[in-house]
PDB file of C-alpha atoms in Angstrom:
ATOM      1  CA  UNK A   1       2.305  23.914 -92.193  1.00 48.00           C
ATOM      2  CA  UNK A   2       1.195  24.266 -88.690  1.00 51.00           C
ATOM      3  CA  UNK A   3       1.988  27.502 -86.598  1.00 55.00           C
ATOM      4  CA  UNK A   4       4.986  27.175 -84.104  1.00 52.00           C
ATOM      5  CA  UNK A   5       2.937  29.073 -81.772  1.00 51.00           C
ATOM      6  CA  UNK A   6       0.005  26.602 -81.998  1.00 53.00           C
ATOM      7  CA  UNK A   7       2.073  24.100 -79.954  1.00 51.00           C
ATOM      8  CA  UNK A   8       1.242  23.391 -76.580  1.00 52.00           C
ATOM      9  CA  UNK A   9       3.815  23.759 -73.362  1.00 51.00           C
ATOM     10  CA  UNK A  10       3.811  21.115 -70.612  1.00 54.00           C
ATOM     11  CA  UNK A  11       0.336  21.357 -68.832  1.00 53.00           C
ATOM     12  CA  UNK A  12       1.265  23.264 -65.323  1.00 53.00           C
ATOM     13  CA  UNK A  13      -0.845  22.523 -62.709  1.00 52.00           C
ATOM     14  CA  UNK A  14      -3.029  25.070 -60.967  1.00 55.00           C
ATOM     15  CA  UNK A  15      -1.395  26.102 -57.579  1.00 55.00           C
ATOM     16  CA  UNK A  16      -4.032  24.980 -54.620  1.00 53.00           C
ATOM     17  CA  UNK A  17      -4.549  27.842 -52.604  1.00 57.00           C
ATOM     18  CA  UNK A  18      -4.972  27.797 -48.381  1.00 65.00           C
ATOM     19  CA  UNK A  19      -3.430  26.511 -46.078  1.00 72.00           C
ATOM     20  CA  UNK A  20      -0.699  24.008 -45.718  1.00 83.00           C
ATOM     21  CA  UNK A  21      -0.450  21.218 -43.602  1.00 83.00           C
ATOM     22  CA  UNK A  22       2.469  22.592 -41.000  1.00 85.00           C
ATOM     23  CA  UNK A  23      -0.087  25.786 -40.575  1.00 85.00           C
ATOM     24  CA  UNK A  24      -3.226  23.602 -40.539  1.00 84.00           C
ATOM     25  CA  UNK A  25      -1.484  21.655 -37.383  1.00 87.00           C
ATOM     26  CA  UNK A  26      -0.354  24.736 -35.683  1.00 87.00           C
ATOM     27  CA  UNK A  27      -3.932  26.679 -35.742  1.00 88.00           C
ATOM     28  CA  UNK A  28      -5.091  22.914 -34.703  1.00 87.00           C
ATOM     29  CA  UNK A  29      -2.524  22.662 -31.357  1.00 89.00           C
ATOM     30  CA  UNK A  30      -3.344  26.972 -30.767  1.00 89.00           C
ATOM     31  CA  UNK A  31      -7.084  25.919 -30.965  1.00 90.00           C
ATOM     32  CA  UNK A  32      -6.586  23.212 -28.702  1.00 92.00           C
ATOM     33  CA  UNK A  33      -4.054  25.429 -26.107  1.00 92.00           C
ATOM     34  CA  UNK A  34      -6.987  28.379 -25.680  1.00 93.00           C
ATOM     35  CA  UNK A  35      -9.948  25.604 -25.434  1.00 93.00           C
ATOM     36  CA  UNK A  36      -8.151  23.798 -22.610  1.00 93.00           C
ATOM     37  CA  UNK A  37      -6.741  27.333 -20.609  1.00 93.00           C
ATOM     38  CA  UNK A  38     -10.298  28.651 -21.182  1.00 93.00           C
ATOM     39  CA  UNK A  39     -11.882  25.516 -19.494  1.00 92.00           C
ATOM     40  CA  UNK A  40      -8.944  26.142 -16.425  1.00 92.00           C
ATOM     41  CA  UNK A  41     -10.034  29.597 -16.020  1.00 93.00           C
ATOM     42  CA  UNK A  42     -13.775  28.824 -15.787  1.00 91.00           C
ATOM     43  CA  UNK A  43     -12.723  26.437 -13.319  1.00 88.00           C
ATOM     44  CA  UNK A  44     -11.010  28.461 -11.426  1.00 86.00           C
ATOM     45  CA  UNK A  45     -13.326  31.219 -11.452  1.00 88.00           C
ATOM     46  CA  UNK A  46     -16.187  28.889 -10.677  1.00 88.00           C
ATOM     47  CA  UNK A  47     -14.967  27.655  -7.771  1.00 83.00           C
ATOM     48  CA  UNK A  48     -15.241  28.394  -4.329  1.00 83.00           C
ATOM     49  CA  UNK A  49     -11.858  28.881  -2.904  1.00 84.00           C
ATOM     50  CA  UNK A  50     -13.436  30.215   0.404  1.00 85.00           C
ATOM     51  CA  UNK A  51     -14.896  27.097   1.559  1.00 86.00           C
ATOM     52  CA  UNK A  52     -11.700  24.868  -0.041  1.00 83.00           C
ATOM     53  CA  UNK A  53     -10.122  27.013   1.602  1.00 85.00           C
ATOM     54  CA  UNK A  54     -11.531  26.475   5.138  1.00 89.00           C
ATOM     55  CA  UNK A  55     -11.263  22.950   4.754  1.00 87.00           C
ATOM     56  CA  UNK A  56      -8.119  22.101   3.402  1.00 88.00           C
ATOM     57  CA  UNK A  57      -5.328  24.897   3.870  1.00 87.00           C
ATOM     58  CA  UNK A  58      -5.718  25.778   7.971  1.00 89.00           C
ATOM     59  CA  UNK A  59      -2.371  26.645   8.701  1.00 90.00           C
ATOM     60  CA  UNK A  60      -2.618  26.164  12.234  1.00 92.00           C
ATOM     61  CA  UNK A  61      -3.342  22.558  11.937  1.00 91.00           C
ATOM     62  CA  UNK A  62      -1.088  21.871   9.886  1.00 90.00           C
ATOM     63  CA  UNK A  63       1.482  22.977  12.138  1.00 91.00           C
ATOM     64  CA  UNK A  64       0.080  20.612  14.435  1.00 90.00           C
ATOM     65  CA  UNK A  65       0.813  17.357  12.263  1.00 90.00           C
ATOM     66  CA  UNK A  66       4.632  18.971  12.312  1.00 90.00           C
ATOM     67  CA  UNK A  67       7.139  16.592  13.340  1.00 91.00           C
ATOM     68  CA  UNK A  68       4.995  13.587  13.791  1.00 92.00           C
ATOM     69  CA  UNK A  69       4.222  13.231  10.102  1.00 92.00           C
ATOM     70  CA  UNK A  70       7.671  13.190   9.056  1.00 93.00           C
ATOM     71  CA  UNK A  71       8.913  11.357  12.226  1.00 93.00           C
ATOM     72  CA  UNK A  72       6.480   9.188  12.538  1.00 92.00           C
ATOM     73  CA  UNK A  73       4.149   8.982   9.309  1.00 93.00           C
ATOM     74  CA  UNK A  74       6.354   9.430   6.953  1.00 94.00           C
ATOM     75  CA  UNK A  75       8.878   6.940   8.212  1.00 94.00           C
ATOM     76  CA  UNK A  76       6.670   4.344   8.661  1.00 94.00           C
ATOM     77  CA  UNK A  77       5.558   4.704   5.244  1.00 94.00           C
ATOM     78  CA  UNK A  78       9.154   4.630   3.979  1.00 93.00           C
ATOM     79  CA  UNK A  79       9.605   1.359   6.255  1.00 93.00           C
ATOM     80  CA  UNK A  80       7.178  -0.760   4.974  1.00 94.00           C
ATOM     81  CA  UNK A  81       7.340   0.569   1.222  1.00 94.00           C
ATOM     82  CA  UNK A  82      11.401  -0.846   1.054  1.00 93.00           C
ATOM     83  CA  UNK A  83      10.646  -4.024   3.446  1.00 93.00           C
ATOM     84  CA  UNK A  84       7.570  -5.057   0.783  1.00 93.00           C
ATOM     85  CA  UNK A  85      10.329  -4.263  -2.336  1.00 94.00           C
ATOM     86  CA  UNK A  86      13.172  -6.493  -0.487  1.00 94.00           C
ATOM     87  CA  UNK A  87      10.470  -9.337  -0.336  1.00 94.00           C
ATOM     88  CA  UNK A  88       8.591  -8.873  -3.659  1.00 94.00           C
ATOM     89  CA  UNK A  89      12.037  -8.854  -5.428  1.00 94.00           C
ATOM     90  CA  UNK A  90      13.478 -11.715  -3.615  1.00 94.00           C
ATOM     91  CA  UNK A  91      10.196 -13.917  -3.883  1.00 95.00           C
ATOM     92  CA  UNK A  92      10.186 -12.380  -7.648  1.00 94.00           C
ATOM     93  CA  UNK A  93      13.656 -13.327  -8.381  1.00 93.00           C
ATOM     94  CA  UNK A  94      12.716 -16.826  -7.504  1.00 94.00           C
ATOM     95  CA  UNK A  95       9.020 -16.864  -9.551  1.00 94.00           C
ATOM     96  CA  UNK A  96      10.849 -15.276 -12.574  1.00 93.00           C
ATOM     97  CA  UNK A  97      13.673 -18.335 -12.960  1.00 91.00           C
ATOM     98  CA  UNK A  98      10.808 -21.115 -12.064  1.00 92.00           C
ATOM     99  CA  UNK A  99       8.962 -19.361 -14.974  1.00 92.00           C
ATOM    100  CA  UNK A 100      12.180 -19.815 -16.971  1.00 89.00           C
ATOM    101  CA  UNK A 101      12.488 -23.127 -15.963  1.00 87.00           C
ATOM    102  CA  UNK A 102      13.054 -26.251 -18.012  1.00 85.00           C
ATOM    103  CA  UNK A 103      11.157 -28.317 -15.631  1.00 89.00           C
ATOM    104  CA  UNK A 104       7.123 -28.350 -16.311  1.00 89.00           C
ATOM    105  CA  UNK A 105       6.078 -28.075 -12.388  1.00 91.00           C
ATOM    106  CA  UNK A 106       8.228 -24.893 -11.743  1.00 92.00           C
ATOM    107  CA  UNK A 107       6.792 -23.109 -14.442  1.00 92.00           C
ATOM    108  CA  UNK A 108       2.952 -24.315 -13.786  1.00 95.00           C
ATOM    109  CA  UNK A 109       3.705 -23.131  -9.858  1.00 94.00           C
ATOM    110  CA  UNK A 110       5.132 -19.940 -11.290  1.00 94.00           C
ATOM    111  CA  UNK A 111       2.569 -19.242 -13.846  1.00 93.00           C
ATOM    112  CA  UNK A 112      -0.583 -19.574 -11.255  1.00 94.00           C
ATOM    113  CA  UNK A 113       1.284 -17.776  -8.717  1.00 94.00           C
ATOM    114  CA  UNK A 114       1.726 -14.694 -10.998  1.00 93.00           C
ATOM    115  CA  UNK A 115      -1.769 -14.876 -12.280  1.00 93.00           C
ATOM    116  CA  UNK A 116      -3.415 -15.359  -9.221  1.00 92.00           C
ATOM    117  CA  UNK A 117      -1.693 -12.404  -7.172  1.00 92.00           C
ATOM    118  CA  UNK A 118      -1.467  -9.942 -10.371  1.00 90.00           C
ATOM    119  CA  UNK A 119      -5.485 -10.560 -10.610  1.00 90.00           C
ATOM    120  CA  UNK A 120      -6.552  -9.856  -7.194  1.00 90.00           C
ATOM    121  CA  UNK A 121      -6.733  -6.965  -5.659  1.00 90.00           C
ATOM    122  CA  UNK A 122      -4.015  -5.883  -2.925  1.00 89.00           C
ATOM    123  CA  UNK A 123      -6.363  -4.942  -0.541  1.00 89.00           C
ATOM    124  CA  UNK A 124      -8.011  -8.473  -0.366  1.00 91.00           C
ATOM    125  CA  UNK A 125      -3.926  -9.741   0.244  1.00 91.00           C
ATOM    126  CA  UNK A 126      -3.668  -7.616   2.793  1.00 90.00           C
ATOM    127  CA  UNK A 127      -7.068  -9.053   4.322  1.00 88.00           C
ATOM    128  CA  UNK A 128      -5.799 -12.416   3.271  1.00 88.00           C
ATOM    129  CA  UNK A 129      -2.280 -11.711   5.518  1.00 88.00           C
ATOM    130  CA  UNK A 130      -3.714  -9.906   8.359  1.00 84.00           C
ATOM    131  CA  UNK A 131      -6.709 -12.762   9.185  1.00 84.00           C
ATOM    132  CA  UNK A 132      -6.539 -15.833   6.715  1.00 83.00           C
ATOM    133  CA  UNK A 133      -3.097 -16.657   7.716  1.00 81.00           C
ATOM    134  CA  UNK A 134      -3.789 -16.441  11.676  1.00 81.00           C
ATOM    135  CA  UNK A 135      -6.311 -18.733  10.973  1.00 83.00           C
ATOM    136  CA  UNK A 136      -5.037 -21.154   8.683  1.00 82.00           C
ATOM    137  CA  UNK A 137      -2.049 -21.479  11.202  1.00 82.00           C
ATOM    138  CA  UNK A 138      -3.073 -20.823  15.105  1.00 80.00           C
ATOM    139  CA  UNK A 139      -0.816 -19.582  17.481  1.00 76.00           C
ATOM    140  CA  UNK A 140       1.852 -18.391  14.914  1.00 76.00           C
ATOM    141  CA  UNK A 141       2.825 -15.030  14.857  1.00 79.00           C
ATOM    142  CA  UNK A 142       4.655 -13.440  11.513  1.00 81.00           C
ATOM    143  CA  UNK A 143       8.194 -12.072  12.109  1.00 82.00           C
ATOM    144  CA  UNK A 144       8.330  -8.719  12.755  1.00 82.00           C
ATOM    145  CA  UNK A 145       4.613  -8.062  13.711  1.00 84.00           C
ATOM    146  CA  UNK A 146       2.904  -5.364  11.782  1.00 86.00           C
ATOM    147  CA  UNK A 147       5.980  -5.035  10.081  1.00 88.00           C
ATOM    148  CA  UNK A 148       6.244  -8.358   8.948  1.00 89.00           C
ATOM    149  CA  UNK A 149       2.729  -8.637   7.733  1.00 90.00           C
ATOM    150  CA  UNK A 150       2.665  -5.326   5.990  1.00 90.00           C
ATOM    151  CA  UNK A 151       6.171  -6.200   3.919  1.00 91.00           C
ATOM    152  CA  UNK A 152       4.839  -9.907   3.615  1.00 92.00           C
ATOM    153  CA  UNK A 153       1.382  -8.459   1.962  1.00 92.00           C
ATOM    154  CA  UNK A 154       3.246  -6.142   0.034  1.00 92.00           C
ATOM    155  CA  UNK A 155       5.931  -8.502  -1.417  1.00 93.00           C
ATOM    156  CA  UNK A 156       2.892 -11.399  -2.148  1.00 92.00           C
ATOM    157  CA  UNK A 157       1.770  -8.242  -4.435  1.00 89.00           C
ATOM    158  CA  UNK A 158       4.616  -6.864  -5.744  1.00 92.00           C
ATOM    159  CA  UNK A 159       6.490 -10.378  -7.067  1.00 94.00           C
ATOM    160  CA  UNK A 160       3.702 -10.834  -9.271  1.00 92.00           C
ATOM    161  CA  UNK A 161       4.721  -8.177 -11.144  1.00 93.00           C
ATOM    162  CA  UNK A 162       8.771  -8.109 -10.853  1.00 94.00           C
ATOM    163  CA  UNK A 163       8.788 -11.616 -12.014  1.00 94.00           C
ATOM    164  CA  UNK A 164       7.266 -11.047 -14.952  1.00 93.00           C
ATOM    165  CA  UNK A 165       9.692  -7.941 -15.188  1.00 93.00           C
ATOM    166  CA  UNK A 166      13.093  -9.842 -13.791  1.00 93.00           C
ATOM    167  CA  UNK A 167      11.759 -12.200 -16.683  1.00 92.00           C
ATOM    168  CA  UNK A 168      11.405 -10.234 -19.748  1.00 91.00           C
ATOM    169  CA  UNK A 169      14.876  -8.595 -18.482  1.00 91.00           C
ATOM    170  CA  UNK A 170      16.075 -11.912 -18.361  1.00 91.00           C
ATOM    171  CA  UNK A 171      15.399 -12.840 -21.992  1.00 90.00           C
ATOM    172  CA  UNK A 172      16.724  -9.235 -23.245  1.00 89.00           C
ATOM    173  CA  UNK A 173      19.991 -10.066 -22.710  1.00 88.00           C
ATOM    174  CA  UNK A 174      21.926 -11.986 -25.809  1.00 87.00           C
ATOM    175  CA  UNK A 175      21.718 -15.331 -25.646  1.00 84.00           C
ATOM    176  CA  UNK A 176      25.479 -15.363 -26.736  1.00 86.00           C
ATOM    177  CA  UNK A 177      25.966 -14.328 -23.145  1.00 86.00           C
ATOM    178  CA  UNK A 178      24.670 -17.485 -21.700  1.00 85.00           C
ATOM    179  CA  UNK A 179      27.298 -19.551 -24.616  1.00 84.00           C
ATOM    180  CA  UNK A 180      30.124 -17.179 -23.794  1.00 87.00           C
ATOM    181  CA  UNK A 181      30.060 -17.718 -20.343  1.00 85.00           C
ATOM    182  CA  UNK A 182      29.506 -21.536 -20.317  1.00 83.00           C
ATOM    183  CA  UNK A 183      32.432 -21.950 -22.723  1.00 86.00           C
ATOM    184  CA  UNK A 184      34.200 -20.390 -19.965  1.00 84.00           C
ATOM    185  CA  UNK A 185      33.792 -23.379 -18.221  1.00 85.00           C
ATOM    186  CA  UNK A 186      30.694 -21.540 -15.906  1.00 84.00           C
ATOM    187  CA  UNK A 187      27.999 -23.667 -15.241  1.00 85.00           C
ATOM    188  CA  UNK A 188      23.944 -22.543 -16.001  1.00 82.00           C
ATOM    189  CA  UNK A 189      23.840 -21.690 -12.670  1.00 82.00           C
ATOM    190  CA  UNK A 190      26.557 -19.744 -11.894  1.00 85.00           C
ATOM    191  CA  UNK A 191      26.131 -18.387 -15.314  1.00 86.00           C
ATOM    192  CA  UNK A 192      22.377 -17.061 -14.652  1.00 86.00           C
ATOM    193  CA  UNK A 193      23.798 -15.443 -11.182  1.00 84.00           C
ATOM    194  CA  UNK A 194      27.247 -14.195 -12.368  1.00 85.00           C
ATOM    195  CA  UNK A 195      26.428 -13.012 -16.247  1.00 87.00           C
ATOM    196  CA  UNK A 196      22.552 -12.883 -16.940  1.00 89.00           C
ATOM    197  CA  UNK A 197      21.204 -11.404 -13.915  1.00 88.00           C
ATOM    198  CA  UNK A 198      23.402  -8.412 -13.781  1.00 87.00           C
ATOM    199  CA  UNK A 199      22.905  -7.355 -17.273  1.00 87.00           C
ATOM    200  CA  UNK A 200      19.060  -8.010 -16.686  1.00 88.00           C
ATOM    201  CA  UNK A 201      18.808  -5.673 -13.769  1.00 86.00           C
ATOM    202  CA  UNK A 202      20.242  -2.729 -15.798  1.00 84.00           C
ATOM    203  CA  UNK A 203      17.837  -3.465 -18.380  1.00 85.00           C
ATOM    204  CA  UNK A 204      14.998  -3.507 -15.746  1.00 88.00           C
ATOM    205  CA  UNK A 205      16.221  -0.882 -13.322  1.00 86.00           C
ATOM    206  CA  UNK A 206      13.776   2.036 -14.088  1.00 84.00           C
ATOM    207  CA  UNK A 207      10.360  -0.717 -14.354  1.00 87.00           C
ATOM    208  CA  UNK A 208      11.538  -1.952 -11.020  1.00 89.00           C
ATOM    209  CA  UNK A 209      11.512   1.766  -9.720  1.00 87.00           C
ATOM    210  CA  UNK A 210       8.485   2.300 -11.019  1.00 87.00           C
ATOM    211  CA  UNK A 211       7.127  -0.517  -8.883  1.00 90.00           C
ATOM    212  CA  UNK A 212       8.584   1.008  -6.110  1.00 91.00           C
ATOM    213  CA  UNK A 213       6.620   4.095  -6.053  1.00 89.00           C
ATOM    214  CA  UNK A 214       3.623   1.710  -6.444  1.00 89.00           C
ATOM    215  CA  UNK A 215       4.200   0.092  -3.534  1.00 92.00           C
ATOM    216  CA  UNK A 216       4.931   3.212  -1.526  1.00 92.00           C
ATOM    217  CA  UNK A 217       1.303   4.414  -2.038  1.00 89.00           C
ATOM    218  CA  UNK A 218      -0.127   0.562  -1.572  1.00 89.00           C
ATOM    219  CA  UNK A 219       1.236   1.225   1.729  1.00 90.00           C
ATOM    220  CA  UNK A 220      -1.723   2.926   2.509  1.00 89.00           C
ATOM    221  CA  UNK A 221      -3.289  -0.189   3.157  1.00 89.00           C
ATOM    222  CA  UNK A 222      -1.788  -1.535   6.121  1.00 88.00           C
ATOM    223  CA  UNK A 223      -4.527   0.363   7.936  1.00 84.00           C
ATOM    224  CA  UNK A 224      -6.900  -2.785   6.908  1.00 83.00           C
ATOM    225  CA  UNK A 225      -4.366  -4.893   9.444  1.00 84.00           C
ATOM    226  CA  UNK A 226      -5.355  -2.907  12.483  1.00 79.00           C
ATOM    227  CA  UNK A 227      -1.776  -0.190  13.298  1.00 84.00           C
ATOM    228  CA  UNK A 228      -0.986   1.405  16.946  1.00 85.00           C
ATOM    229  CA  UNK A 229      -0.229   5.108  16.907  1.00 86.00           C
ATOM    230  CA  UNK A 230       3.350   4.272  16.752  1.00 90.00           C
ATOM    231  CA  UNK A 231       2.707   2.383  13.509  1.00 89.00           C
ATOM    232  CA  UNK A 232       0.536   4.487  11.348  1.00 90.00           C
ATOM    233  CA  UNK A 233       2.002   5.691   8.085  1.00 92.00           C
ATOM    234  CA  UNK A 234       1.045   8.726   5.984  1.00 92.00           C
ATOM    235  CA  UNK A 235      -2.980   7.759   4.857  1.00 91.00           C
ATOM    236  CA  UNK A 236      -3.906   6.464   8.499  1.00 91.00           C
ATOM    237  CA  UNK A 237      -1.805   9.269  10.403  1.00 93.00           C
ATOM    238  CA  UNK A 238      -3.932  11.826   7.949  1.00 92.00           C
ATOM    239  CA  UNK A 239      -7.019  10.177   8.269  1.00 92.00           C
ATOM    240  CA  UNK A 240      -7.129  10.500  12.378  1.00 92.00           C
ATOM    241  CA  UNK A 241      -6.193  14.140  12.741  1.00 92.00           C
ATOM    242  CA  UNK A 242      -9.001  14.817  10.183  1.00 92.00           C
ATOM    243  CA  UNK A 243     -11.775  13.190  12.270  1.00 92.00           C
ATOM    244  CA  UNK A 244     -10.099  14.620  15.582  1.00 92.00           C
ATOM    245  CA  UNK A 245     -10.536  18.115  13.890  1.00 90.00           C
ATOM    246  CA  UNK A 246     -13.273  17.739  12.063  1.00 90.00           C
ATOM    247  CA  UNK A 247     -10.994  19.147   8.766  1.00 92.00           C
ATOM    248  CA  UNK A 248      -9.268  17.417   5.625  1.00 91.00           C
ATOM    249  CA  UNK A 249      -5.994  19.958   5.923  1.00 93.00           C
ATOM    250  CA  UNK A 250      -4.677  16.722   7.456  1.00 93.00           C
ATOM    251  CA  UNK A 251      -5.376  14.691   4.378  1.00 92.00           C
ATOM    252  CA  UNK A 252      -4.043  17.181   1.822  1.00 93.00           C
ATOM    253  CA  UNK A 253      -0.581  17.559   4.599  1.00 94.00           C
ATOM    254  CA  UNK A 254      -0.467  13.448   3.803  1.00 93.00           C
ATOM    255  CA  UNK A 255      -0.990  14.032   0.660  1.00 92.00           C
ATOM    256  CA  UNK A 256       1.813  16.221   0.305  1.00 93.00           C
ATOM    257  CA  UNK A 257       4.522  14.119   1.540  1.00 93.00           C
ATOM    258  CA  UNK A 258       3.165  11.170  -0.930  1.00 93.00           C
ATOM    259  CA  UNK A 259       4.184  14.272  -3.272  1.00 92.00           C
ATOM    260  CA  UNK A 260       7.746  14.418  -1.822  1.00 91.00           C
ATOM    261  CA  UNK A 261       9.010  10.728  -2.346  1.00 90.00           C
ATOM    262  CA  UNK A 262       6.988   9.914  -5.278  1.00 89.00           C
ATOM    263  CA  UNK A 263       7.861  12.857  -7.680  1.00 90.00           C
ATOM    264  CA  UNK A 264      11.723  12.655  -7.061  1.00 89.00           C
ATOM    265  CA  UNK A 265      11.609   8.615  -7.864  1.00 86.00           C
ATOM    266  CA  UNK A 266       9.457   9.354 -10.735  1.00 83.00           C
ATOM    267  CA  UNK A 267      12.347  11.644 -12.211  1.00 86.00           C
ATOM    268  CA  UNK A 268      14.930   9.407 -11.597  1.00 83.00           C
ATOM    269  CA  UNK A 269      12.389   7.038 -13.459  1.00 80.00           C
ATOM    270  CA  UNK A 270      12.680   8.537 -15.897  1.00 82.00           C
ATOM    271  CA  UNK A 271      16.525   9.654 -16.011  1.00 84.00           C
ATOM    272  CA  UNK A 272      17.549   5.990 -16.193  1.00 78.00           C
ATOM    273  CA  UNK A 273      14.502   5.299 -19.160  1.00 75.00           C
ATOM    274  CA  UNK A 274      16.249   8.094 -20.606  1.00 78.00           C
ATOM    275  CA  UNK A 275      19.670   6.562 -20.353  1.00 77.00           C
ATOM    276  CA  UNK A 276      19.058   3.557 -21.403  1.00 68.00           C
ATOM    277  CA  UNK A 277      17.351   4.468 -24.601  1.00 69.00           C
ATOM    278  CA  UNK A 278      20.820   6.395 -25.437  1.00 70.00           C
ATOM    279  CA  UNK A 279      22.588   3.286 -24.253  1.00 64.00           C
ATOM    280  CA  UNK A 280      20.780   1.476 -27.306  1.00 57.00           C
ATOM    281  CA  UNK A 281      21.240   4.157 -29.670  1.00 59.00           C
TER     282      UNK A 281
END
């Protein structure tokens, strides 16, 4: 007879000692926290804040670009950013439903329109406004003069892109809208305009704001189409006073007031992303 004590328990496995994974991560992220504040702190003590100093913080003239740059600079800016948005989502509107299009010729126009003016490069539209158009038609002056070409330039760039957003919005919405609506005795049209489109835009809301604080600093091109005094905005006004005095404090005041439009848009960017991912859930 074989011992009761010669049989054999379950095998148990050897416990594997060091660390686990949710400690392994943590001393990874720490290691990665004191590499990246040591490399700040080198920076910082590297650095010469004497001479950056000097040329970028001189309070007194800074106080000399006070009220013009908000008066003038700033408004300007703000002018021509929401003139180019009216046009580029107008024109866009238009590109997006030729896209969409059952006929063949709207969407060919549409699709070399958007990847023509989403390829080049806005300054070369704004060179393309400002003399190929003078040219191409003598003796005709754009509405609204500098005005009118920068929001013109600005729209040419901007549809590019909102049509391809206005169209993806477009398509998001259920296409038992569309069959709802027409058994309603609404025809496509009046459909698109009265059913579609207004869903779409809340879809497309924060992409389209988005764009707008792209266009606000593509603003800084209008310089290229030759601006009076009374009509430079933020990166021309900046640009002047620095070569008057000789100092880029002028610049970084610009800069600054980029700062004050463009990080209150992007948080409502992303309050309405935020939104409208709860909206889904």
């Amino acid at each position: 007879m074989s011992d009761p004590t010669d049989v054999a328990g379950p095998a148990v496995a050897p416990r594997r000692k060091g660390l686990t994974r949710r400690r392994r991560r943590r001393l990874s992220r720490g290691a990665q926290y004191t590499v990246f504040v040591a490399a700040v702190i080198a920076l910082a003590v590297s650095a010469d804040w004497g001479r950056l100093g000097n040329q970028f913080a001189q309070t007194d003239i800074a106080r000399q670009m006070f009220p013009d740059v908000i008066t003038l600079a700033l408004k300007n800016t703000v002018l021509y950013t929401l003139s180019g948005f009216v046009v580029g989502l107008v024109l866009g509107m238009v590109v997006a439903l030729m896209r969409l299009s059952s006929v063949g010729p709207y969407r060919w126009v549409a699709g070399i329109y958007i990847e023509i003016f989403r390829g080049l490069p806005a300054l070369l539209i704004f060179i393309f406004v400002g003399v190929a158009v003078p040219l191409a038609f003598p003796g005709t002056e754009i509405v609204g003069g500098t005005y009118g070409k920068v929001a013109l330039a600005l729209g040419l760039v901007s549809a590019a892109y909102m049509a391809e957003t206005i169209r993806a919005g477009i398509q998001a919405v259920p296409k038992g809208q569309m069959e709802a609506a027409r058994s309603l005795g609404f025809s496509p049209a009046r459909a698109m305009v009265s059913i579609i489109v207004p869903q779409a835009f809340r879809i497309i809301l924060p992409p389209l704001t988005n764009e707008l604080v792209l266009l606000f600093k593509d603003s800084s091109l209008v310089l290229f189409l030759g601006v009076t005094l009374e009509e430079r905005e933020l990166s021309k006004f900046g640009r002047d006073l620095a070569s008057q005095t000789a100092n880029s404090t002028p610049i970084l005041v610009a800069g600054l007031c980029y700062l004050l439009v463009t990080i209150p848009l992007g948080f409502v960017v992303r309050r309405m992303e935020a939104k409208a991912q709860e909206a889904v859930k």
